[in-house]
Amino acid sequence: MEGKFAISESTNLLQRIKDFTQSVVVDLAEGRSPKISINQFRNYCMNPEADCLCSSDKPKGQEIFTLKKEPQTYRIDMLLRVLLIVQQLLQENRHASKRDIYYMHPSAFKAQSIVDRAIGDICILFQCSRYNLNVVSVGNGLVMGWLKFREAGRKFDCLNSLNTAYPVPVLVEEVEDIVSLAEYILVVEKETVFQRLANDMFCKTNRCIVITGRGYPDVSTRRFLRLLMEKLHLPVHCLVDCDPYGFEILATYRFGSMQMAYDIESLRAPDMKWLGAFPSDSEVYSVPKQCLLPLTEEDKKRTEAMLLRCYLKREMPQWRLELETMLKRGVKFEIEALSVHSLSFLSEVYIPSKIRREVSSP
Amino acid sequence: MEGKFAISESTNLLQRIKDFTQSVVVDLAEGRSPKISINQFRNYCMNPEADCLCSSDKPKGQEIFTLKKEPQTYRIDMLLRVLLIVQQLLQENRHASKRDIYYMHPSAFKAQSIVDRAIGDICILFQCSRYNLNVVSVGNGLVMGWLKFREAGRKFDCLNSLNTAYPVPVLVEEVEDIVSLAEYILVVEKETVFQRLANDMFCKTNRCIVITGRGYPDVSTRRFLRLLMEKLHLPVHCLVDCDPYGFEILATYRFGSMQMAYDIESLRAPDMKWLGAFPSDSEVYSVPKQCLLPLTEEDKKRTEAMLLRCYLKREMPQWRLELETMLKRGVKFEIEALSVHSLSFLSEVYIPSKIRREVSSP
């Protein structure tokens, strides 16, 4: 499923939407229930042997909706309502957020999740991505470093001031003329770490691009990272807190998310390396005892569930070892705990030494 | 308390820090307990008559700390530890976040709030603002529209692409060469609304500057807004959800926050007008029934507490009437509920009509 659609494809998509709605109308006119089949996708399962098909972006099953059963009728109704709004957006060449769409028929939609699922159904049905429907998410990411690009004609010259944060563009498909002198891309989980690196002028001494999604990454940030990887072919490293939430963020960047599994090939960063922080780092970099916080019951449950994911068994057994170490020790810590040595320990010691030893990192 | 410090003042501040620490050492050497007096500030009280002094930025009382009582000893200890780090930042001309400072002595500080209070004590003691201590917060705000400025030499030309979001600068005191062709400044509570206005090319048809703090505004966003007001002398309008949280955000922009009451004159926007959404708007703009959500018990309690604040009685009785209307009706709604009429109802009808009728708005 090629993520990038040119203008011609959006006219083509409009035509396909018309053809589809016409076929539904014809079915109804001829007294037949329309039959809408929606492929099912997933990016992992709990198969103990991990000899499943999850790593491929092919469908793993199919649902067929007709008007014979009430829940399916409701799902078709929601799909058609959202499709009508999408058609209007495409015709008027305008963009809307999922929230905007919910508020156009709040009584029918009842909850934001209903709209989100309908948008997913439409993307699967027409084999496209959300932005092809002119549905945009609020961008949350920041980028800085050895990079220049344009977004819909607007110039973003991060090179011009290496330690300035620029917002990751919302209309990622309109990014072009990507030029970089970087040697690698560093993705950091948190904005406080991003700000710390900016304050330390990290990009002055390290020829790289730094990106943050400010926590759990939004679609624009993941799509932008994927685009940079496709165009620049640079190694990508990820720095997250040593806790289950940090690991979930790392796994989402690397393996994609279940909700967007249908669009995995345009959103995940397949060769991303985990730079840290590892549970084992707490000794190597002598993180003080009081910065090691006990895992909560919720932390343990989440970690145990993550250990069962097929993609870890199949592709990253070393990551599983570190997760098991975290469970055994029963403690977690934030990246900032490393600043206990000095304010710029992260920029001057930890990250550079990890990148140099990148070959040995899992 | 003049917010802007030039380089000479930071050397002067370093000297004053040295003098202060010296006086503490002399006291201790001569067997006396140091006596540290910290002025107390507040930006409102619950005085029924509202004939209090809250609107002035003068201190309202004083605390005197000595080593004679354990809690005060601990407070002096924390103040001195943070002061030492600040001294190092100023000497090395580097910046740190409150989180960075916490992680330099996690065992002593025990909690982030302890560091935050010590930073407040230091600002009060030396009559300066946080950024004079080189303590920076992670910037969260976005700005777009008819504006150009520089931040530490870096050019931000929002005019160049009117509907592009630029991050509000973190080092606000290094902003200069502010040029604008705007007729007013519009502050919106939420990023989804900011994005909606960007998608609708709002700044193409309305000669204004749009700012969002992405929810509860951080210090950089409030300081940046204050700086624009001081330099450009433009009317400022604020658009928030019609609920207690939205009103709290409006009040923080306009009257400042309790925690930063000591620095109120460099952070609040005294002439800000409340553009909406008002409870009365739900009829005027026929917000559909299902978008009117019932106030929770927590909502009611917060609203009743806000009604008691002296600054509302003294300066904005009309705002109190709208809060009372909200309580009477028992419902709240989000700004996006107005999109039920059309996707760009906010940009094309609601905001322009409100701004035109600005004279009549409370």
XYZ file of C-alpha atoms in Angstrom:
724
model
C 0.000 0.000 0.000
C 2.040 2.943 -1.310
C 1.617 5.745 1.184
C 2.185 8.658 -1.163
C -0.726 9.870 -3.265
C -0.332 12.561 -5.940
C -3.197 14.903 -6.854
C -4.260 12.543 -9.659
C -4.693 9.760 -7.124
C -6.960 11.963 -4.999
C -9.230 12.498 -8.011
C -9.016 8.780 -8.578
C -9.935 8.224 -4.915
C -12.929 10.544 -5.316
C -14.029 8.498 -8.320
C -13.639 5.261 -6.383
C -15.688 6.719 -3.518
C -18.433 7.647 -6.027
C -18.364 4.193 -7.580
C -18.574 2.573 -4.157
C -21.507 4.689 -2.960
C -23.224 4.075 -6.283
C -22.905 0.325 -5.852
C -24.465 0.622 -2.375
C -27.374 2.660 -3.795
C -27.904 0.128 -6.599
C -27.967 -2.757 -4.090
C -30.560 -0.952 -1.987
C -32.613 0.008 -5.054
C -32.697 -3.627 -6.078
C -33.759 -4.732 -2.606
C -30.386 -6.339 -1.808
C -28.336 -5.680 1.294
C -24.931 -4.241 0.355
C -22.042 -6.561 1.307
C -19.012 -4.562 2.528
C -15.904 -6.586 3.288
C -13.257 -4.988 5.487
C -9.848 -6.642 5.718
C -8.407 -7.164 9.201
C -4.851 -6.227 10.070
C -2.668 -6.694 13.133
C 1.005 -5.929 13.814
C 1.491 -8.640 16.454
C -0.112 -11.628 18.148
C 0.695 -13.739 21.205
C 1.598 -16.903 19.288
C 4.145 -18.676 21.539
C 6.183 -19.899 18.569
C 5.962 -16.525 16.802
C 5.765 -18.392 13.496
C 2.813 -16.226 12.477
C 2.290 -13.820 9.548
C 2.206 -10.649 11.643
C 5.374 -9.175 10.165
C 3.841 -8.985 6.704
C 1.522 -6.057 5.976
C -0.991 -8.420 4.324
C -4.493 -8.737 5.794
C -5.075 -11.414 8.426
C -8.725 -12.140 7.918
C -11.790 -10.261 6.794
C -15.107 -8.994 8.193
C -18.186 -8.844 5.952
C -20.877 -6.318 6.858
C -24.465 -6.507 5.669
C -27.716 -4.851 6.808
C -28.949 -8.129 8.286
C -27.506 -7.583 11.742
C -28.029 -4.394 13.775
C -24.368 -3.845 14.895
C -23.210 -4.241 11.303
C -25.925 -1.863 10.043
C -24.711 0.748 12.533
C -21.117 0.238 11.379
C -22.124 0.674 7.704
C -24.133 3.776 8.651
C -21.117 5.359 10.399
C -18.804 4.441 7.532
C -21.106 6.082 4.983
C -21.562 9.249 7.102
C -17.802 9.729 7.483
C -17.302 8.880 3.822
C -19.674 11.720 2.875
C -17.607 14.198 4.924
C -14.375 12.863 3.400
C -15.839 13.289 -0.069
C -16.635 16.929 0.770
C -13.089 17.508 2.100
C -11.556 16.053 -1.061
C -13.867 18.030 -3.343
C -13.119 21.296 -1.499
C -9.441 20.343 -0.982
C -9.742 21.089 2.728
C -8.433 19.267 5.802
C -10.135 18.276 9.049
C -9.163 16.566 12.278
C -10.972 13.485 13.603
C -12.403 15.826 16.301
C -13.837 18.178 13.663
C -15.529 15.193 11.962
C -17.038 13.952 15.257
C -18.567 17.360 15.887
C -20.298 17.440 12.494
C -22.728 14.668 13.627
C -22.240 14.308 17.378
C -25.696 12.822 17.897
C -25.086 10.072 15.339
C -21.460 9.350 16.218
C -21.954 9.451 20.010
C -18.199 8.928 20.697
C -14.882 9.872 19.090
C -13.853 6.193 18.899
C -16.771 5.498 16.529
C -15.413 8.112 14.105
C -11.851 6.780 14.462
C -12.977 3.227 13.628
C -15.006 4.428 10.615
C -11.938 6.293 9.310
C -9.905 3.083 9.719
C -12.583 1.098 7.853
C -12.503 3.632 4.985
C -8.696 3.538 4.743
C -8.803 -0.266 4.579
C -11.680 -0.295 2.100
C -9.920 2.118 -0.287
C -6.382 0.929 0.552
C -5.086 4.356 1.405
C -3.801 6.334 4.389
C -5.630 8.858 6.558
C -3.978 11.879 4.959
C -5.305 10.730 1.561
C -8.761 11.378 3.027
C -7.565 14.900 4.043
C -7.948 13.812 7.660
C -5.046 15.356 9.605
C -3.960 14.852 13.181
C -2.712 17.688 15.376
C 1.056 17.513 14.988
C 2.858 17.130 18.316
C 6.442 16.382 17.308
C 9.552 18.586 17.254
C 12.683 18.310 15.079
C 16.103 20.008 15.070
C 19.580 19.512 13.592
C 21.298 18.931 10.250
C 18.222 19.038 8.017
C 16.418 21.239 5.455
C 13.099 20.572 3.740
C 9.978 22.205 2.314
C 6.372 21.565 3.327
C 3.802 22.784 0.785
C 6.300 25.391 -0.401
C 7.248 26.566 3.109
C 10.968 26.347 3.835
C 12.181 24.664 7.060
C 15.907 25.312 7.412
C 16.875 23.593 10.683
C 20.516 23.889 9.549
C 20.165 27.664 9.887
C 19.962 27.366 13.699
C 20.980 23.907 14.766
C 19.517 23.975 18.277
C 16.125 25.440 17.486
C 13.025 23.279 17.751
C 10.831 23.229 14.626
C 7.368 21.626 14.674
C 7.156 18.343 12.726
C 4.902 19.214 9.748
C 1.251 18.113 9.881
C 0.913 17.659 6.088
C 3.809 15.213 5.871
C 2.929 14.141 2.326
C 3.632 17.675 1.148
C 7.235 17.501 2.450
C 9.844 17.593 -0.321
C 13.435 18.754 -1.116
C 14.744 16.927 1.966
C 18.463 17.717 2.345
C 20.603 16.518 5.259
C 24.260 16.367 6.349
C 23.434 14.179 9.356
C 25.158 10.905 10.229
C 22.237 9.492 12.171
C 18.745 10.255 13.463
C 18.137 10.314 17.237
C 14.531 9.892 18.426
C 13.975 10.866 22.091
C 10.816 10.040 24.021
C 10.452 13.243 25.982
C 10.490 16.976 25.308
C 12.519 17.680 28.464
C 15.328 15.521 27.016
C 14.932 17.217 23.600
C 15.195 20.611 25.380
C 18.207 19.444 27.380
C 20.027 18.500 24.143
C 19.049 21.884 22.634
C 20.342 23.727 25.727
C 23.610 21.759 25.488
C 23.975 22.656 21.777
C 24.068 18.887 21.093
C 23.617 19.324 17.323
C 26.648 21.641 17.177
C 28.976 18.847 18.261
C 27.011 15.895 16.857
C 26.067 15.890 13.166
C 22.578 14.422 13.562
C 18.828 15.032 13.406
C 16.914 14.916 16.726
C 13.170 14.195 16.801
C 10.665 13.898 19.658
C 7.011 12.975 19.564
C 6.614 14.472 23.067
C 5.643 11.123 24.557
C 3.524 8.583 22.666
C 4.187 9.521 19.002
C 1.354 10.918 16.865
C 0.834 9.786 13.266
C 2.545 12.837 11.720
C 5.748 12.292 13.735
C 5.913 8.581 12.826
C 5.173 9.295 9.171
C 7.830 12.082 9.094
C 10.444 9.767 10.632
C 9.594 7.054 8.067
C 9.904 9.598 5.244
C 13.354 10.722 6.475
C 14.481 7.079 6.679
C 13.281 6.362 3.135
C 14.966 9.456 1.701
C 18.167 9.670 3.776
C 18.935 5.978 4.588
C 20.435 6.972 7.956
C 20.725 4.771 11.059
C 18.006 5.596 13.613
C 18.462 5.383 17.408
C 15.757 5.684 20.030
C 16.198 6.934 23.616
C 13.318 6.262 26.021
C 12.822 6.044 29.781
C 13.638 2.664 31.254
C 10.033 1.744 32.061
C 7.133 -0.082 30.358
C 5.697 3.147 28.915
C 9.073 4.062 27.371
C 9.348 0.561 25.886
C 5.801 0.826 24.455
C 6.856 4.073 22.702
C 10.004 2.395 21.322
C 7.925 -0.581 20.055
C 5.376 1.761 18.407
C 8.104 3.627 16.516
C 9.752 0.362 15.453
C 6.811 -2.045 14.869
C 3.855 0.332 14.449
C 0.588 0.298 16.451
C -2.319 -2.151 16.430
C -4.851 0.595 15.634
C -2.960 1.679 12.502
C -1.757 -1.819 11.534
C -3.438 -1.374 8.134
C -0.977 1.415 7.317
C 2.113 -0.104 8.926
C 4.377 0.234 5.924
C 4.134 4.044 5.899
C 4.393 4.528 9.670
C 6.998 2.246 11.228
C 10.805 2.557 11.413
C 11.961 -1.023 10.748
C 15.701 -0.638 11.463
C 15.434 1.531 14.554
C 17.930 0.642 17.290
C 17.222 0.943 21.004
C 19.947 3.260 22.345
C 18.678 3.155 25.936
C 18.036 3.509 28.669
C 18.458 -0.251 29.423
C 17.904 -1.705 32.881
C 21.569 -2.723 32.778
C 22.551 0.956 32.313
C 21.676 1.687 35.944
C 24.909 -0.075 37.003
C 27.052 0.834 33.994
C 26.255 4.537 34.533
C 25.736 4.309 38.339
C 22.252 5.711 38.553
C 21.715 6.580 42.247
C 19.482 4.242 44.278
C 16.834 6.866 44.997
C 16.296 7.399 41.254
C 15.383 3.712 40.832
C 11.624 3.614 41.382
C 9.808 0.326 42.114
C 7.711 -1.164 39.291
C 3.999 -0.937 40.097
C 1.687 -3.923 39.641
C 0.389 -2.216 36.489
C 4.006 -1.893 35.224
C 4.632 -5.587 35.769
C 1.410 -6.630 34.006
C 2.218 -4.432 31.001
C 5.772 -5.757 30.787
C 4.644 -9.384 30.997
C 2.097 -8.739 28.230
C 4.739 -7.083 26.019
C 7.049 -10.104 26.465
C 4.394 -12.253 24.734
C 4.340 -10.149 21.530
C 5.435 -12.233 18.548
C 7.558 -9.488 16.961
C 9.905 -9.405 19.981
C 10.428 -13.179 19.929
C 10.872 -13.226 16.190
C 12.931 -10.072 15.580
C 14.360 -8.645 18.826
C 15.131 -11.366 21.389
C 17.785 -9.109 22.934
C 15.108 -6.523 23.752
C 13.196 -9.279 25.542
C 16.251 -10.013 27.710
C 16.374 -6.396 28.862
C 12.624 -6.454 29.631
C 13.141 -9.621 31.662
C 16.013 -7.920 33.528
C 13.704 -5.014 34.348
C 11.076 -7.444 35.709
C 13.649 -9.366 37.752
C 15.042 -6.178 39.309
C 11.601 -4.709 39.782
C 12.770 -1.116 39.224
C 12.507 1.583 36.563
C 14.147 4.987 35.995
C 13.836 8.139 33.867
C 16.524 9.197 31.370
C 17.032 12.430 33.343
C 18.294 10.339 36.279
C 21.575 10.270 34.332
C 21.951 14.040 34.882
C 22.857 13.303 38.477
C 26.495 13.175 37.313
C 26.316 16.555 35.585
C 23.819 18.636 33.717
C 25.243 17.665 30.308
C 26.152 14.046 31.088
C 23.529 12.910 28.574
C 24.912 15.084 25.731
C 28.621 14.776 26.475
C 28.998 11.198 27.770
C 25.969 8.903 27.663
C 24.641 9.400 24.109
C 28.015 9.710 22.334
C 29.407 6.619 24.117
C 26.269 4.634 23.309
C 26.358 5.663 19.655
C 30.021 4.680 19.432
C 29.209 1.328 20.976
C 26.105 1.102 18.770
C 27.354 -2.049 17.142
C 27.149 -3.917 20.458
C 23.757 -2.475 21.424
C 20.715 -4.822 20.992
C 9.919 44.037 39.284
C 11.270 44.740 35.777
C 11.253 41.437 33.930
C 13.989 42.119 31.409
C 17.577 41.568 32.556
C 20.532 42.512 30.364
C 23.863 40.671 30.595
C 25.141 43.293 33.071
C 22.241 42.471 35.358
C 23.087 38.774 35.305
C 26.626 39.595 36.473
C 25.015 41.829 39.046
C 22.736 38.932 40.069
C 25.770 36.657 40.403
C 27.365 39.242 42.653
C 24.210 39.515 44.771
C 24.110 35.716 45.086
C 27.732 35.740 46.265
C 27.019 38.504 48.765
C 23.995 36.621 50.070
C 25.819 33.306 50.520
C 28.687 35.155 52.118
C 26.353 36.719 54.674
C 24.961 33.232 55.492
C 28.499 31.900 55.996
C 29.423 34.859 58.219
C 26.305 34.301 60.352
C 27.159 30.629 60.773
C 30.820 31.393 61.496
C 29.753 33.779 64.246
C 27.400 31.207 65.738
C 24.237 33.064 64.644
C 21.366 31.500 62.715
C 20.911 33.249 59.372
C 17.554 35.077 59.113
C 16.118 34.772 55.592
C 12.913 36.714 54.945
C 10.806 35.693 51.968
C 7.991 38.000 50.875
C 4.614 36.395 50.258
C 2.557 37.108 47.139
C -0.923 36.159 45.989
C -2.954 37.152 42.924
C -6.395 36.702 44.567
C -8.180 36.000 47.826
C -11.748 35.118 48.812
C -12.538 38.420 50.537
C -16.322 38.857 50.128
C -16.014 42.615 49.644
C -12.991 42.269 47.326
C -11.574 45.457 48.843
C -8.219 43.731 49.265
C -4.749 44.536 47.890
C -4.536 41.502 45.591
C -4.489 43.517 42.371
C -1.211 45.184 43.300
C 2.010 43.226 42.723
C 3.295 44.271 46.177
C 4.016 41.573 48.773
C 1.202 40.576 51.132
C 3.128 39.423 54.148
C 6.479 37.866 54.835
C 7.944 34.613 56.128
C 11.183 34.637 58.133
C 13.270 31.455 58.098
C 15.899 30.625 60.691
C 17.708 27.394 61.669
C 15.728 27.202 64.908
C 12.875 25.119 63.486
C 13.367 21.897 61.495
C 10.927 22.676 58.616
C 12.543 26.093 58.126
C 16.033 24.551 58.237
C 15.013 22.138 55.485
C 13.626 25.032 53.422
C 16.878 27.019 53.813
C 18.863 23.876 52.895
C 16.858 23.391 49.669
C 17.113 27.085 48.792
C 20.909 27.031 49.167
C 21.288 23.809 47.141
C 19.263 25.196 44.229
C 21.069 28.539 44.541
C 24.384 26.722 44.085
C 23.135 25.133 40.845
C 21.772 28.490 39.623
C 25.131 30.093 40.357
C 26.816 27.415 38.210
C 24.302 27.961 35.367
C 24.897 31.709 35.406
C 28.680 31.325 35.540
C 28.672 28.845 32.624
C 25.854 30.743 30.834
C 23.874 27.521 30.428
C 20.172 26.764 30.884
C 18.393 23.988 32.756
C 14.813 22.892 33.326
C 13.347 22.433 36.806
C 13.445 18.654 36.037
C 17.183 18.800 35.295
C 17.760 20.548 38.653
C 15.679 17.939 40.555
C 17.796 15.153 39.078
C 21.053 16.734 40.226
C 20.204 15.949 43.902
C 17.214 13.588 43.804
C 17.952 12.173 47.233
C 18.002 15.611 48.858
C 15.096 17.124 46.933
C 12.839 14.026 47.172
C 10.106 15.679 44.989
C 9.890 18.095 42.056
C 7.617 20.423 44.058
C 10.450 21.012 46.564
C 12.684 22.292 43.742
C 9.858 24.424 42.308
C 9.251 26.092 45.688
C 12.987 26.740 46.213
C 13.163 28.381 42.765
C 10.190 30.581 43.749
C 11.894 31.503 47.031
C 15.078 32.487 45.143
C 13.149 34.613 42.617
C 11.400 36.426 45.478
C 14.610 36.813 47.470
C 16.503 38.353 44.539
C 13.434 40.055 43.001
C 13.880 38.500 39.591
C 12.159 36.052 37.238
C 12.952 32.407 36.629
C 14.661 33.030 33.287
C 17.106 35.395 35.063
C 18.271 32.274 36.918
C 18.714 30.500 33.523
C 15.919 28.147 34.552
C 13.809 27.473 31.450
C 10.553 25.613 31.043
C 9.841 23.322 28.111
C 7.973 25.587 25.671
C 4.558 24.229 24.716
C 2.949 27.093 22.847
C 2.418 27.695 19.105
C 2.085 30.986 17.208
C 1.117 31.931 13.632
C 0.015 34.996 11.646
C 1.076 38.575 10.936
C 4.294 38.615 12.933
C 8.096 38.588 12.588
C 10.710 38.485 15.340
C 14.151 37.230 16.276
C 15.082 34.961 19.183
C 18.801 34.967 20.052
C 19.571 35.884 16.456
C 17.274 33.264 14.928
C 14.665 34.701 12.539
C 10.990 33.700 12.938
C 9.085 35.035 9.930
C 5.479 33.902 10.499
C 4.447 36.413 7.820
C 6.301 34.262 5.292
C 3.683 31.490 5.623
C 0.663 32.812 7.461
C -0.900 29.470 8.378
C 2.184 27.679 9.612
C 2.576 26.915 13.300
C 5.848 28.135 14.849
C 6.865 27.094 18.379
C 6.669 29.916 20.941
C 10.333 30.575 21.855
C 11.650 29.150 25.134
C 14.172 31.974 25.709
C 11.537 34.711 25.564
C 13.871 37.367 26.982
C 16.078 36.975 23.930
C 13.180 37.903 21.587
C 13.704 41.205 19.768
C 12.920 43.048 16.487
C 9.199 42.281 16.904
C 7.347 43.515 13.780
C 3.614 42.999 13.208
C 0.864 44.089 10.827
C -1.851 42.471 12.968
C -5.017 44.189 14.182
C -5.474 41.947 17.198
C -4.080 38.891 19.017
C -6.301 35.807 19.369
C -5.395 33.303 22.100
C -7.106 29.897 21.739
C -7.143 27.255 24.485
C -6.670 24.170 22.354
C -4.341 22.981 19.621
C -7.222 21.363 17.692
C -8.835 24.816 17.371
C -5.461 26.355 16.409
C -5.092 23.633 13.736
C -8.669 24.219 12.526
C -7.889 27.931 12.012
C -4.651 26.999 10.209
C -6.521 24.532 7.952
C -9.095 27.259 7.172
C -6.317 29.761 6.295
C -7.792 32.009 8.997
C -4.787 34.366 9.008
C -5.139 34.919 5.249
C -8.515 36.570 5.721
C -7.997 37.978 9.225
C -5.006 40.214 9.894
C -4.136 38.848 13.350
C -1.705 36.788 15.442
C -2.996 33.456 16.811
C -1.402 31.844 19.877
C -2.163 28.643 21.766
C -0.600 27.299 24.932
C -2.020 23.851 24.077
C -4.196 23.807 27.195
C -3.036 25.272 30.518
C -0.443 27.879 29.402
C 3.231 27.381 30.309
C 5.382 30.295 31.519
C 7.054 30.874 28.124
C 3.691 31.252 26.340
C 2.351 33.709 28.950
C 5.598 35.689 28.953
C 5.622 35.796 25.107
C 2.012 37.046 25.027
C 2.847 39.733 27.611
C 5.882 40.799 25.551
C 3.761 41.109 22.376
C 1.195 43.202 24.279
C 3.888 45.522 25.638
C 5.508 46.012 22.232
C 2.492 45.993 19.893
C -0.315 47.475 22.058
C -2.903 45.295 20.292
C -6.275 44.165 21.697
C -6.152 40.554 22.932
C -9.077 38.095 22.738
C -9.254 34.664 24.350
C -11.302 31.694 23.117
C -11.727 28.773 25.546
C -14.119 25.861 26.021
C -17.270 26.737 27.917
C -16.331 24.768 31.044
C -14.540 25.398 34.367
C -11.171 24.243 32.973
C -11.481 26.651 30.027
C -12.376 29.476 32.418
C -9.367 28.650 34.642
C -7.115 28.992 31.558
C -8.712 32.335 30.652
C -8.235 33.580 34.258
C -4.563 32.456 34.290
C -3.807 34.365 31.073
C -5.612 37.462 32.363
C -4.846 37.515 36.122
C -1.779 35.261 36.403
C -1.403 32.166 38.612
C -1.048 31.836 42.391
C 2.208 29.888 42.089
C 3.861 32.654 40.032
C 2.132 35.566 41.805
C 5.545 37.010 42.645
C 6.184 37.570 38.939
C 2.682 38.626 37.929
C 3.664 41.803 36.159
C 5.749 39.975 33.539
C 3.288 37.101 32.979
C -0.322 38.314 32.864
C -2.338 39.935 30.040
C -4.284 42.630 31.881
C -6.578 43.823 29.068
C -7.442 40.412 27.636
C -11.101 40.070 26.591
C -13.068 36.859 26.830
C -14.304 36.167 23.280
C -16.102 32.931 24.156
C -17.444 30.438 24.334
C -20.051 31.843 26.795
C -22.852 29.688 28.221
C -25.259 32.070 26.466
C -23.627 31.214 23.128
C -25.241 27.777 23.156
C -28.581 29.432 22.244
C -27.230 32.299 20.152
C -25.299 29.809 17.958
C -27.743 26.851 18.465
C -25.291 24.303 19.785
C -27.096 20.927 19.478
C -28.454 19.397 22.691
C -26.181 16.342 22.582
C -23.082 18.573 22.571
C -24.172 20.115 25.905
C -22.578 17.863 28.523
C -23.768 17.905 32.166
C -21.479 19.612 34.679
C -19.921 17.067 37.027
C -19.874 17.593 40.811
C -16.184 18.476 40.453
C -17.087 21.078 37.760
C -19.669 22.689 40.051
C -17.258 22.829 43.006
C -14.539 24.461 40.872
C -16.972 26.991 39.431
C -18.323 27.944 42.861
C -14.742 28.387 44.140
C -13.835 30.587 41.143
C -16.896 32.792 41.795
C -15.376 33.708 45.172
C -12.136 35.086 43.712
C -11.741 38.760 44.499
C -10.424 39.744 41.054
C -13.675 38.664 39.391
C -15.804 40.694 41.784
C -13.538 43.686 41.559
C -12.643 43.726 37.851
C -14.888 41.406 35.819
C -18.430 41.153 37.280
C -19.771 40.301 33.796
C -17.588 37.181 33.723
C -19.157 36.173 37.044
C -22.639 36.453 35.495
C -21.669 34.026 32.734
C -20.193 31.597 35.317
C -23.450 31.815 37.284
C -25.406 31.110 34.067
C -23.270 28.017 33.503
C -23.994 26.806 37.054
C -27.747 27.484 36.697
C -27.930 25.582 33.390
C -25.664 22.816 34.657
C -24.123 22.182 31.218
C -20.801 22.773 29.444
C -19.586 22.453 25.831
C -16.397 22.405 23.750
C -15.602 25.119 21.168
C -15.592 22.448 18.439
C -19.310 21.888 19.089
C -19.794 24.990 16.923
C -18.451 23.051 13.910
C -21.775 21.202 13.801
C -22.985 23.955 11.449
C -20.022 23.596 9.100
C -16.372 22.762 9.288
C -15.298 26.418 9.054
C -18.141 27.963 11.088
C -15.587 29.007 13.712
C -13.313 30.789 11.196
C -15.956 32.233 8.903
C -18.828 33.118 11.248
C -18.276 32.716 15.000
C -14.904 34.442 15.563
C -15.357 37.302 13.056
C -18.856 38.092 14.368
C -17.631 38.019 17.960
C -14.678 40.281 17.187
C -16.980 42.742 15.418
C -19.301 42.739 18.414
C -16.219 42.912 20.725
C -17.381 46.178 22.180
C -20.471 44.467 23.637
C -18.605 41.396 24.869
C -17.860 41.270 28.671
